[in-house]
Amino acid sequence: KHMIRFEEVGFRYGNGPEVLRDVDLDLAPGSFHWLTGASGAGKSTLLKLLHLADHPTRGRVEAFGEDLSELKRRHLPKLRRQIGMVFQDFRLLDHLTVFDNVALPLRLARVRDSSLRKDVGEMLDWVGLADVAGADPRTLSGGQQQRVAIARAVVARPLLLLADEPTGSVDEATGTRILRLFQELHRLGTTVLVATHNELLIERFPHPVLRLEDGQLGLVRA
Ligand code: ADP
Ligand code: ADP
């Protein structure tokens, strides 16, 4: 069964030009891909569609065996909970503590309190933020906020993990550590797609590389 499949997908903002054109993509379960492309090439837009946060303006999107255009609106949240997303701008909730930001996906999935506390605690330990669990995310550095965003994206063990430049605000050692976490999740069965400009990480972790150019997607390293 396919995880997510795009067929001749096109996307435009309003009446603007098509920023994605004829995108065919089949994310097989258990795959790990890099996504590259110049700034403005459409990486964030592609991730937004993969996150099922918007509909294509052309073509077909199939997610977990369901055709997105035929899916009832009330069924969408359940599908989207299978997808963890690390946003480039983090999108942490300011009125919640670090702990509660990370706990959010578990609360939405109605995970019991005892196991929620354990999972969030372990996750915060892993990303090295246990000592700021009660903090307001706005008081943290960019790198710390990025690690909160990563913890939130992976805490509920999503089937699919999407990350938009997840190492953009951290040093090289932390970036490598984040990639090791992604590798570990991948080993446990999570399908992973990471958009990045970080050539060093792409070299170090030799997964297939997808590249967006002029809104079109190609495979540059198998
Ligand atoms: P990137 O580093 O991925 O190129 P951008 O700076 O282009 O990021 O985009 C940051 C945010 O601004 C995104 O949420 C994107 O959707 C939005 N954005 C980018 N370009 C435009 C635009 N021309 N009009 C409105 N919003 C935009
Ligand atoms: P990337 O992530 O590769 O930098 P984006 O997907 O952010 O690329 O942007 C692709 C194109 O779409 C750019 O030309 C950008 O300006 C435009 N764009 C992105 N978000 C918006 C938006 N909300 N409204 C209008 N144009 C946008």
Short mmCIF file of C-alpha atoms and ligand atoms in Angstrom, two decimals:
data_model
loop_
_atom_site.label_atom_id
_atom_site.label_comp_id
_atom_site.label_asym_id
_atom_site.label_seq_id
_atom_site.Cartn_x
_atom_site.Cartn_y
_atom_site.Cartn_z
CA LYS A 1 0.00 0.00 0.00
CA HIS A 2 1.17 3.53 -0.75
CA MET A 3 1.92 6.03 1.94
CA ILE A 4 1.40 9.13 -0.19
CA ARG A 5 1.12 9.28 -3.93
CA PHE A 6 1.00 12.35 -6.19
CA GLU A 7 -0.11 12.11 -9.81
CA GLU A 8 0.52 15.09 -12.08
CA VAL A 9 0.03 17.46 -9.20
CA GLY A 10 0.02 21.19 -9.83
CA PHE A 11 -0.36 23.99 -7.32
CA ARG A 12 -0.74 27.77 -7.54
CA TYR A 13 -1.36 30.42 -4.90
CA GLY A 14 -4.50 32.34 -5.87
CA ASN A 15 -4.19 33.45 -9.48
CA GLY A 16 -0.40 33.32 -9.38
CA PRO A 17 1.82 31.13 -11.52
CA GLU A 18 2.00 27.38 -10.90
CA VAL A 19 4.68 26.86 -8.26
CA LEU A 20 4.41 23.06 -8.60
CA ARG A 21 3.95 21.48 -12.03
CA ASP A 22 3.29 17.87 -13.03
CA VAL A 23 4.68 16.48 -9.79
CA ASP A 24 4.65 12.68 -9.66
CA LEU A 25 5.75 11.23 -6.36
CA ASP A 26 5.27 7.88 -4.70
CA LEU A 27 6.54 7.78 -1.14
CA ALA A 28 6.88 4.08 -0.44
CA PRO A 29 6.38 2.97 3.15
CA GLY A 30 9.75 2.80 4.89
CA SER A 31 11.54 5.11 2.46
CA PHE A 32 13.81 8.01 3.46
CA HIS A 33 14.28 10.89 1.02
CA TRP A 34 16.07 14.19 1.00
CA LEU A 35 14.33 17.10 -0.76
CA THR A 36 16.50 19.87 -2.19
CA GLY A 37 16.07 22.88 -4.43
CA ALA A 38 16.88 26.57 -4.44
CA SER A 39 14.97 28.97 -2.21
CA GLY A 40 11.59 29.57 -3.83
CA ALA A 41 11.68 26.27 -5.77
CA GLY A 42 8.53 25.07 -4.00
CA LYS A 43 9.85 22.81 -1.21
CA SER A 44 7.63 24.25 1.53
CA THR A 45 4.65 24.14 -0.81
CA LEU A 46 5.29 20.48 -1.62
CA LEU A 47 5.59 19.71 2.11
CA LYS A 48 2.34 21.55 2.77
CA LEU A 49 0.55 19.32 0.23
CA LEU A 50 2.23 16.19 1.64
CA HIS A 51 1.02 17.29 5.08
CA LEU A 52 -2.51 17.39 3.59
CA ALA A 53 -2.79 21.00 4.73
CA ASP A 54 -4.00 22.11 1.30
CA HIS A 55 -5.41 20.57 -1.86
CA PRO A 56 -3.61 20.54 -5.20
CA THR A 57 -5.05 22.85 -7.84
CA ARG A 58 -4.45 20.11 -10.42
CA GLY A 59 -3.81 16.36 -10.34
CA ARG A 60 -4.42 13.72 -7.73
CA VAL A 61 -3.21 13.15 -4.17
CA GLU A 62 -3.67 9.79 -2.51
CA ALA A 63 -2.84 9.38 1.18
CA PHE A 64 -2.84 6.06 3.02
CA GLY A 65 -4.97 4.56 0.26
CA GLU A 66 -7.55 7.38 0.24
CA ASP A 67 -8.09 9.84 -2.59
CA LEU A 68 -7.82 13.28 -0.98
CA SER A 69 -10.50 14.81 -3.21
CA GLU A 70 -13.03 12.14 -2.23
CA LEU A 71 -12.21 12.13 1.45
CA LYS A 72 -14.86 13.46 3.82
CA ARG A 73 -13.68 16.57 5.65
CA ARG A 74 -14.25 14.97 9.04
CA HIS A 75 -11.89 12.10 8.17
CA LEU A 76 -8.98 14.35 7.31
CA PRO A 77 -7.74 15.02 10.89
CA LYS A 78 -7.36 11.29 11.51
CA LEU A 79 -5.17 10.89 8.41
CA ARG A 80 -3.16 13.99 9.28
CA ARG A 81 -2.40 12.63 12.74
CA GLN A 82 -0.35 9.92 10.99
CA ILE A 83 1.97 12.66 9.73
CA GLY A 84 4.52 14.49 11.86
CA MET A 85 5.68 17.85 10.53
CA VAL A 86 8.66 19.98 11.53
CA PHE A 87 7.91 23.48 10.23
CA GLN A 88 10.70 25.73 9.09
CA ASP A 89 9.36 28.49 11.35
CA PHE A 90 8.68 25.95 14.16
CA ARG A 91 5.06 27.12 14.79
CA LEU A 92 5.25 26.52 18.54
CA LEU A 93 2.25 27.66 20.56
CA ASP A 94 3.23 30.61 22.75
CA HIS A 95 0.51 30.13 25.32
CA LEU A 96 1.72 26.58 26.08
CA THR A 97 4.86 25.41 27.89
CA VAL A 98 7.53 23.38 26.10
CA PHE A 99 6.08 20.24 27.72
CA ASP A 100 2.56 21.01 26.53
CA ASN A 101 3.73 21.83 23.01
CA VAL A 102 5.37 18.41 22.77
CA ALA A 103 2.37 16.73 24.45
CA LEU A 104 -0.09 18.18 21.92
CA PRO A 105 -0.12 15.30 19.37
CA LEU A 106 -0.56 12.77 22.19
CA ARG A 107 -3.47 14.76 23.64
CA LEU A 108 -5.10 14.90 20.19
CA ALA A 109 -4.68 11.13 19.97
CA ARG A 110 -6.20 10.81 23.47
CA VAL A 111 -3.18 9.08 24.97
CA ARG A 112 -3.54 8.41 28.72
CA ASP A 113 -1.89 10.88 31.06
CA SER A 114 0.61 8.46 32.62
CA SER A 115 1.96 7.24 29.29
CA LEU A 116 1.83 10.78 27.89
CA ARG A 117 4.06 12.06 30.72
CA LYS A 118 6.49 9.21 30.13
CA ASP A 119 6.64 9.73 26.34
CA VAL A 120 7.02 13.51 26.54
CA GLY A 121 9.63 13.18 29.31
CA GLU A 122 11.70 10.71 27.27
CA MET A 123 11.40 12.88 24.17
CA LEU A 124 12.54 16.02 26.02
CA ASP A 125 15.46 14.07 27.49
CA TRP A 126 16.41 12.92 24.03
CA VAL A 127 16.50 16.41 22.55
CA GLY A 128 18.22 17.76 25.67
CA LEU A 129 15.41 20.03 26.84
CA ALA A 130 14.25 18.31 30.05
CA ASP A 131 15.38 21.27 32.15
CA VAL A 132 13.24 23.76 30.20
CA ALA A 133 10.06 21.62 30.12
CA GLY A 134 8.12 24.31 31.99
CA ALA A 135 9.43 27.24 29.97
CA ASP A 136 7.55 29.50 27.58
CA PRO A 137 9.00 28.60 24.15
CA ARG A 138 9.51 32.30 23.36
CA THR A 139 12.25 32.44 26.02
CA LEU A 140 14.30 29.74 24.24
CA SER A 141 17.02 30.11 21.63
CA GLY A 142 16.26 29.33 17.98
CA GLY A 143 18.08 26.00 18.24
CA GLN A 144 16.12 25.03 21.35
CA GLN A 145 12.84 25.98 19.68
CA GLN A 146 13.78 23.86 16.68
CA ARG A 147 14.36 20.89 18.98
CA VAL A 148 10.93 21.42 20.60
CA ALA A 149 9.39 21.41 17.11
CA ILE A 150 11.20 18.15 16.32
CA ALA A 151 10.14 16.53 19.59
CA ARG A 152 6.51 17.50 18.90
CA ALA A 153 6.67 16.11 15.36
CA VAL A 154 7.96 12.68 16.39
CA VAL A 155 6.52 12.06 19.88
CA ALA A 156 3.40 10.29 18.60
CA ARG A 157 5.44 7.98 16.31
CA PRO A 158 3.88 9.15 13.04
CA LEU A 159 3.88 6.85 10.02
CA LEU A 160 5.28 9.72 7.96
CA LEU A 161 7.71 12.36 9.17
CA LEU A 162 8.11 15.57 7.12
CA ALA A 163 10.73 18.13 8.06
CA ASP A 164 11.39 21.54 6.51
CA GLU A 165 15.04 22.51 7.06
CA PRO A 166 15.08 20.88 10.53
CA THR A 167 18.75 21.69 11.14
CA GLY A 168 18.61 25.32 10.02
CA SER A 169 19.01 26.80 13.51
CA VAL A 170 21.35 24.31 15.18
CA ASP A 171 25.11 23.67 15.09
CA GLU A 172 26.66 20.79 13.16
CA ALA A 173 26.83 18.41 16.13
CA THR A 174 23.15 18.97 16.97
CA GLY A 175 22.23 18.63 13.30
CA THR A 176 23.93 15.24 13.15
CA ARG A 177 22.17 14.22 16.35
CA ILE A 178 18.78 15.22 14.89
CA LEU A 179 19.51 13.15 11.79
CA ARG A 180 20.45 10.17 13.98
CA LEU A 181 17.06 10.49 15.67
CA PHE A 182 15.37 10.53 12.25
CA GLN A 183 17.43 7.46 11.23
CA GLU A 184 16.35 5.67 14.40
CA LEU A 185 12.66 6.42 13.68
CA HIS A 186 13.22 5.30 10.10
CA ARG A 187 14.73 2.03 11.34
CA LEU A 188 11.59 1.53 13.43
CA GLY A 189 9.45 1.93 10.30
CA THR A 190 8.69 5.65 9.92
CA THR A 191 8.75 7.01 6.36
CA VAL A 192 10.86 10.17 6.25
CA LEU A 193 11.22 13.16 3.93
CA VAL A 194 13.55 16.01 4.86
CA ALA A 195 13.88 19.28 2.94
CA THR A 196 17.29 20.83 3.41
CA HIS A 197 20.12 22.88 1.94
CA ASN A 198 22.60 21.12 4.23
CA GLU A 199 24.99 19.42 1.77
CA LEU A 200 27.10 18.02 4.57
CA LEU A 201 24.18 16.06 6.01
CA ILE A 202 23.09 14.90 2.55
CA GLU A 203 26.60 13.50 2.02
CA ARG A 204 26.79 11.97 5.46
CA PHE A 205 23.39 10.25 5.31
CA PRO A 206 23.24 8.73 1.81
CA HIS A 207 19.50 8.55 1.13
CA PRO A 208 17.91 9.23 -2.29
CA VAL A 209 17.71 12.93 -3.17
CA LEU A 210 14.64 14.54 -4.74
CA ARG A 211 15.16 17.94 -6.31
CA LEU A 212 12.65 20.66 -7.15
CA GLU A 213 13.51 22.96 -10.00
CA ASP A 214 11.05 25.38 -11.57
CA GLY A 215 8.24 23.58 -9.77
CA GLN A 216 9.17 20.21 -11.24
CA LEU A 217 10.38 17.28 -9.18
CA GLY A 218 13.20 14.96 -10.17
CA LEU A 219 15.38 12.33 -8.57
CA VAL A 220 19.04 13.39 -8.59
CA ARG A 221 20.47 10.60 -6.44
CA ALA A 222 18.85 7.18 -6.22
P1 ADP B 1 11.74 29.67 2.29
O1 ADP B 1 12.92 29.89 3.19
O2 ADP B 1 11.19 28.29 2.31
O3 ADP B 1 11.95 30.20 0.92
P2 ADP B 1 9.94 31.86 2.51
O4 ADP B 1 10.67 32.95 3.19
O5 ADP B 1 9.79 31.81 1.04
O6 ADP B 1 10.57 30.50 3.01
O7 ADP B 1 8.47 31.71 3.12
C1 ADP B 1 8.19 31.90 4.48
C2 ADP B 1 6.69 31.92 4.63
O8 ADP B 1 6.12 32.96 3.83
C3 ADP B 1 6.03 30.64 4.17
O9 ADP B 1 4.97 30.31 5.07
C4 ADP B 1 5.48 30.95 2.79
O10 ADP B 1 4.30 30.20 2.50
C5 ADP B 1 5.19 32.42 2.89
N1 ADP B 1 5.42 33.07 1.61
C6 ADP B 1 6.49 32.92 0.80
N2 ADP B 1 6.37 33.65 -0.31
C7 ADP B 1 5.19 34.29 -0.21
C8 ADP B 1 4.51 35.20 -1.06
N3 ADP B 1 4.97 35.58 -2.24
N4 ADP B 1 3.31 35.69 -0.63
C9 ADP B 1 2.83 35.29 0.55
N5 ADP B 1 3.43 34.42 1.39
C10 ADP B 1 4.60 33.93 1.02
P1 ADP B 2 10.84 26.94 -0.98
O1 ADP B 2 10.32 26.28 0.23
O2 ADP B 2 11.54 25.97 -1.93
O3 ADP B 2 11.68 28.13 -0.67
P2 ADP B 2 8.13 27.85 -1.37
O4 ADP B 2 7.26 26.65 -1.50
O5 ADP B 2 8.17 28.56 -0.05
O6 ADP B 2 9.61 27.46 -1.85
O7 ADP B 2 7.72 28.89 -2.46
C1 ADP B 2 7.53 28.54 -3.84
C2 ADP B 2 6.99 29.75 -4.56
O8 ADP B 2 5.68 30.00 -4.07
C3 ADP B 2 7.79 31.01 -4.32
O9 ADP B 2 7.77 31.75 -5.52
C4 ADP B 2 7.02 31.71 -3.23
O10 ADP B 2 7.20 33.10 -3.30
C5 ADP B 2 5.59 31.33 -3.55
N1 ADP B 2 4.73 31.29 -2.34
C6 ADP B 2 4.95 30.55 -1.24
N2 ADP B 2 3.98 30.73 -0.33
C7 ADP B 2 3.11 31.61 -0.90
C8 ADP B 2 1.88 32.19 -0.48
N3 ADP B 2 1.36 31.93 0.72
N4 ADP B 2 1.27 33.05 -1.32
C9 ADP B 2 1.79 33.33 -2.53
N5 ADP B 2 2.93 32.81 -3.00
C10 ADP B 2 3.60 31.96 -2.19
#
